[in-house]
PDB file of C-alpha atoms and ligand atoms in Angstrom:
ATOM      1  CA  MET A  25     -12.368 -14.939  28.925  1.00  0.00           C
ATOM      2  CA  THR A  26     -10.673 -15.147  25.523  1.00  0.00           C
ATOM      3  CA  LEU A  27      -6.967 -15.563  24.933  1.00  0.00           C
ATOM      4  CA  PHE A  28      -6.746 -12.027  23.581  1.00  0.00           C
ATOM      5  CA  LYS A  29      -8.383 -10.544  26.679  1.00  0.00           C
ATOM      6  CA  LYS A  30      -5.693 -12.331  28.694  1.00  0.00           C
ATOM      7  CA  ILE A  31      -3.040 -10.680  26.503  1.00  0.00           C
ATOM      8  CA  ILE A  32      -4.674  -7.266  27.085  1.00  0.00           C
ATOM      9  CA  ASP A  33      -4.652  -7.947  30.837  1.00  0.00           C
ATOM     10  CA  ARG A  34      -1.022  -9.185  30.690  1.00  0.00           C
ATOM     11  CA  GLN A  35      -2.043 -12.577  32.049  1.00  0.00           C
ATOM     12  CA  ILE A  36      -0.198 -14.232  29.159  1.00  0.00           C
ATOM     13  CA  PRO A  37       2.799 -12.799  27.310  1.00  0.00           C
ATOM     14  CA  ALA A  38       2.812 -11.404  23.796  1.00  0.00           C
ATOM     15  CA  ASN A  39       5.251  -9.554  21.582  1.00  0.00           C
ATOM     16  CA  ILE A  40       3.474  -6.195  21.682  1.00  0.00           C
ATOM     17  CA  VAL A  41       4.319  -3.705  18.935  1.00  0.00           C
ATOM     18  CA  TYR A  42       1.717  -0.973  19.601  1.00  0.00           C
ATOM     19  CA  GLU A  43      -0.696   0.031  22.348  1.00  0.00           C
ATOM     20  CA  ASP A  44      -2.992   2.953  23.115  1.00  0.00           C
ATOM     21  CA  ASP A  45      -6.171   3.500  25.119  1.00  0.00           C
ATOM     22  CA  LEU A  46      -8.369   1.745  22.560  1.00  0.00           C
ATOM     23  CA  CYS A  47      -6.314  -0.997  20.963  1.00  0.00           C
ATOM     24  CA  LEU A  48      -3.321  -3.313  21.174  1.00  0.00           C
ATOM     25  CA  ALA A  49      -1.139  -4.882  18.470  1.00  0.00           C
ATOM     26  CA  PHE A  50       1.150  -7.890  18.875  1.00  0.00           C
ATOM     27  CA  ARG A  51       2.929 -10.415  16.679  1.00  0.00           C
ATOM     28  CA  ASP A  52       1.001 -13.540  15.718  1.00  0.00           C
ATOM     29  CA  ILE A  53       2.411 -16.620  17.461  1.00  0.00           C
ATOM     30  CA  SER A  54       2.119 -18.625  14.223  1.00  0.00           C
ATOM     31  CA  PRO A  55       3.072 -16.140  11.491  1.00  0.00           C
ATOM     32  CA  GLN A  56       1.705 -16.766   7.999  1.00  0.00           C
ATOM     33  CA  ALA A  57       3.978 -14.145   6.419  1.00  0.00           C
ATOM     34  CA  PRO A  58       7.319 -12.510   7.347  1.00  0.00           C
ATOM     35  CA  THR A  59       5.301  -9.815   9.119  1.00  0.00           C
ATOM     36  CA  HIS A  60       2.092 -10.990  10.799  1.00  0.00           C
ATOM     37  CA  ILE A  61       0.598  -8.723  13.434  1.00  0.00           C
ATOM     38  CA  LEU A  62      -2.787  -8.880  15.146  1.00  0.00           C
ATOM     39  CA  LEU A  63      -4.507  -5.598  16.012  1.00  0.00           C
ATOM     40  CA  ILE A  64      -7.306  -5.918  18.560  1.00  0.00           C
ATOM     41  CA  PRO A  65      -9.686  -3.528  20.314  1.00  0.00           C
ATOM     42  CA  LYS A  66      -9.396  -3.453  24.098  1.00  0.00           C
ATOM     43  CA  GLN A  67     -13.188  -3.510  24.153  1.00  0.00           C
ATOM     44  CA  GLU A  68     -14.416  -7.084  23.921  1.00  0.00           C
ATOM     45  CA  ILE A  69     -16.207  -7.338  20.560  1.00  0.00           C
ATOM     46  CA  ARG A  70     -16.730 -10.974  19.588  1.00  0.00           C
ATOM     47  CA  SER A  71     -16.538 -10.641  15.813  1.00  0.00           C
ATOM     48  CA  MET A  72     -17.348  -8.342  12.890  1.00  0.00           C
ATOM     49  CA  ALA A  73     -20.837  -9.852  13.039  1.00  0.00           C
ATOM     50  CA  ASP A  74     -21.279  -8.259  16.476  1.00  0.00           C
ATOM     51  CA  VAL A  75     -20.220  -4.736  15.457  1.00  0.00           C
ATOM     52  CA  ARG A  76     -22.777  -2.018  16.156  1.00  0.00           C
ATOM     53  CA  SER A  77     -23.021   1.583  14.966  1.00  0.00           C
ATOM     54  CA  GLY A  78     -21.622   2.742  18.311  1.00  0.00           C
ATOM     55  CA  ASP A  79     -18.355   0.996  17.432  1.00  0.00           C
ATOM     56  CA  GLN A  80     -17.745   3.288  14.460  1.00  0.00           C
ATOM     57  CA  THR A  81     -15.171   5.543  16.113  1.00  0.00           C
ATOM     58  CA  LEU A  82     -13.238   2.590  17.543  1.00  0.00           C
ATOM     59  CA  LEU A  83     -13.116   0.719  14.233  1.00  0.00           C
ATOM     60  CA  GLY A  84     -12.128   3.849  12.336  1.00  0.00           C
ATOM     61  CA  HIS A  85      -9.371   4.402  14.872  1.00  0.00           C
ATOM     62  CA  MET A  86      -8.139   0.842  14.361  1.00  0.00           C
ATOM     63  CA  MET A  87      -8.012   1.173  10.578  1.00  0.00           C
ATOM     64  CA  VAL A  88      -5.855   4.290  10.880  1.00  0.00           C
ATOM     65  CA  ARG A  89      -3.613   2.541  13.414  1.00  0.00           C
ATOM     66  CA  ALA A  90      -3.354  -0.497  11.093  1.00  0.00           C
ATOM     67  CA  SER A  91      -2.055   1.742   8.313  1.00  0.00           C
ATOM     68  CA  GLU A  92       0.448   3.362  10.687  1.00  0.00           C
ATOM     69  CA  ILE A  93       1.657   0.020  12.080  1.00  0.00           C
ATOM     70  CA  ALA A  94       2.128  -1.318   8.546  1.00  0.00           C
ATOM     71  CA  ALA A  95       4.133   1.794   7.714  1.00  0.00           C
ATOM     72  CA  THR A  96       6.277   1.363  10.831  1.00  0.00           C
ATOM     73  CA  GLU A  97       6.917  -2.240   9.808  1.00  0.00           C
ATOM     74  CA  GLY A  98       8.110  -1.039   6.400  1.00  0.00           C
ATOM     75  CA  LEU A  99       5.223  -2.609   4.496  1.00  0.00           C
ATOM     76  CA  SER A 100       3.635   0.415   2.828  1.00  0.00           C
ATOM     77  CA  LYS A 101       5.573   0.557  -0.421  1.00  0.00           C
ATOM     78  CA  ASP A 102       5.476  -3.124  -1.360  1.00  0.00           C
ATOM     79  CA  GLY A 103       2.024  -3.620   0.137  1.00  0.00           C
ATOM     80  CA  TYR A 104       0.279  -5.785   2.644  1.00  0.00           C
ATOM     81  CA  ARG A 105      -3.113  -7.278   3.494  1.00  0.00           C
ATOM     82  CA  LEU A 106      -5.593  -6.647   6.298  1.00  0.00           C
ATOM     83  CA  VAL A 107      -7.833  -9.619   7.121  1.00  0.00           C
ATOM     84  CA  ILE A 108     -10.721 -10.004   9.575  1.00  0.00           C
ATOM     85  CA  ASN A 109     -11.835 -13.618   9.753  1.00  0.00           C
ATOM     86  CA  THR A 110     -15.454 -13.709  10.903  1.00  0.00           C
ATOM     87  CA  ASN A 111     -17.268 -16.620  12.549  1.00  0.00           C
ATOM     88  CA  GLU A 112     -17.072 -20.210  11.371  1.00  0.00           C
ATOM     89  CA  ASN A 113     -17.075 -19.819   7.591  1.00  0.00           C
ATOM     90  CA  GLY A 114     -14.606 -16.956   7.874  1.00  0.00           C
ATOM     91  CA  GLY A 115     -12.160 -19.197   9.723  1.00  0.00           C
ATOM     92  CA  GLN A 116     -12.241 -17.263  12.995  1.00  0.00           C
ATOM     93  CA  SER A 117     -10.642 -19.195  15.854  1.00  0.00           C
ATOM     94  CA  VAL A 118     -10.374 -16.542  18.579  1.00  0.00           C
ATOM     95  CA  TYR A 119     -13.666 -14.797  19.344  1.00  0.00           C
ATOM     96  CA  HIS A 120     -12.271 -11.364  20.091  1.00  0.00           C
ATOM     97  CA  LEU A 121     -12.333  -9.221  16.946  1.00  0.00           C
ATOM     98  CA  HIS A 122      -8.860  -8.848  15.378  1.00  0.00           C
ATOM     99  CA  ILE A 123      -7.326  -7.426  12.250  1.00  0.00           C
ATOM    100  CA  HIS A 124      -4.505  -9.499  10.761  1.00  0.00           C
ATOM    101  CA  ILE A 125      -1.779  -7.313   9.238  1.00  0.00           C
ATOM    102  CA  LEU A 126       0.148  -9.522   6.817  1.00  0.00           C
ATOM    103  CA  GLY A 127       3.116  -8.497   4.717  1.00  0.00           C
ATOM    104  CA  GLY A 128       6.687  -9.113   3.676  1.00  0.00           C
ATOM    105  CA  ARG A 129       5.873 -11.409   0.756  1.00  0.00           C
ATOM    106  CA  ALA A 130       3.517 -11.504  -2.223  1.00  0.00           C
ATOM    107  CA  LEU A 131       0.226 -12.882  -0.908  1.00  0.00           C
ATOM    108  CA  THR A 132      -1.922 -15.131  -3.049  1.00  0.00           C
ATOM    109  CA  TRP A 133      -5.554 -14.550  -3.979  1.00  0.00           C
ATOM    110  CA  PRO A 134      -8.242 -15.863  -3.716  1.00  0.00           C
ATOM    111  CA  PRO A 135      -8.071 -17.313  -0.201  1.00  0.00           C
ATOM    112  CA  GLY A 136      -8.833 -21.002   0.225  1.00  0.00           C
TER     113      GLY A 136
HETATM  114  P1  AMP B 207      -8.253 -16.197  13.580  1.00  0.00           P
HETATM  115  O1  AMP B 207      -8.087 -17.581  13.038  1.00  0.00           O
HETATM  116  O2  AMP B 207      -8.548 -15.161  12.530  1.00  0.00           O
HETATM  117  O3  AMP B 207      -9.248 -16.155  14.726  1.00  0.00           O
HETATM  118  O4  AMP B 207      -6.841 -15.766  14.133  1.00  0.00           O
HETATM  119  C1  AMP B 207      -6.382 -16.081  15.392  1.00  0.00           C
HETATM  120  C2  AMP B 207      -4.904 -15.891  15.354  1.00  0.00           C
HETATM  121  O5  AMP B 207      -4.408 -15.844  16.676  1.00  0.00           O
HETATM  122  C3  AMP B 207      -4.125 -16.996  14.631  1.00  0.00           C
HETATM  123  O6  AMP B 207      -3.399 -16.450  13.541  1.00  0.00           O
HETATM  124  C4  AMP B 207      -3.194 -17.546  15.722  1.00  0.00           C
HETATM  125  O7  AMP B 207      -1.934 -17.917  15.227  1.00  0.00           O
HETATM  126  C5  AMP B 207      -3.119 -16.372  16.674  1.00  0.00           C
HETATM  127  N1  AMP B 207      -2.775 -16.703  18.046  1.00  0.00           N
HETATM  128  C6  AMP B 207      -3.281 -17.698  18.805  1.00  0.00           C
HETATM  129  N2  AMP B 207      -2.739 -17.679  20.042  1.00  0.00           N
HETATM  130  C7  AMP B 207      -1.884 -16.621  20.068  1.00  0.00           C
HETATM  131  C8  AMP B 207      -1.016 -16.080  21.051  1.00  0.00           C
HETATM  132  N3  AMP B 207      -0.937 -16.605  22.290  1.00  0.00           N
HETATM  133  N4  AMP B 207      -0.260 -15.015  20.725  1.00  0.00           N
HETATM  134  C9  AMP B 207      -0.328 -14.484  19.499  1.00  0.00           C
HETATM  135  N5  AMP B 207      -1.131 -14.947  18.515  1.00  0.00           N
HETATM  136  C10 AMP B 207      -1.887 -16.010  18.794  1.00  0.00           C
END
């Protein structure tokens, strides 16, 4: 079982900022920006590389929620970044798909 599944199941604590039937959002334990939230599906999808066409509604739902959470956090006007690290080269460390919502400062580009 992944760490994020344990957060969904309330086996380990997290600072939860949003929850509905399909997804959960909580603050990253090691924030890389003033606002750093992780948005995860409750369904256990390992990575973007494991997404199937049947996941379309769920992923669309999460993108809309990501925009709403960013707005709630006051990030919309100045801007923010959504990141999905995928597998080894993408720098993924937790194998439960998650969208990073990063904001509150000017973010550099390109990534390392
Ligand atoms: P990634 O490297 O894209 O797989 O991102 C995993 C993220 O999970 C990292 O930004 C970690 O800081 C974060 N993380 C790890 N453990 C926890 C935790 N217990 N609560 C919240 N965030 C966590």
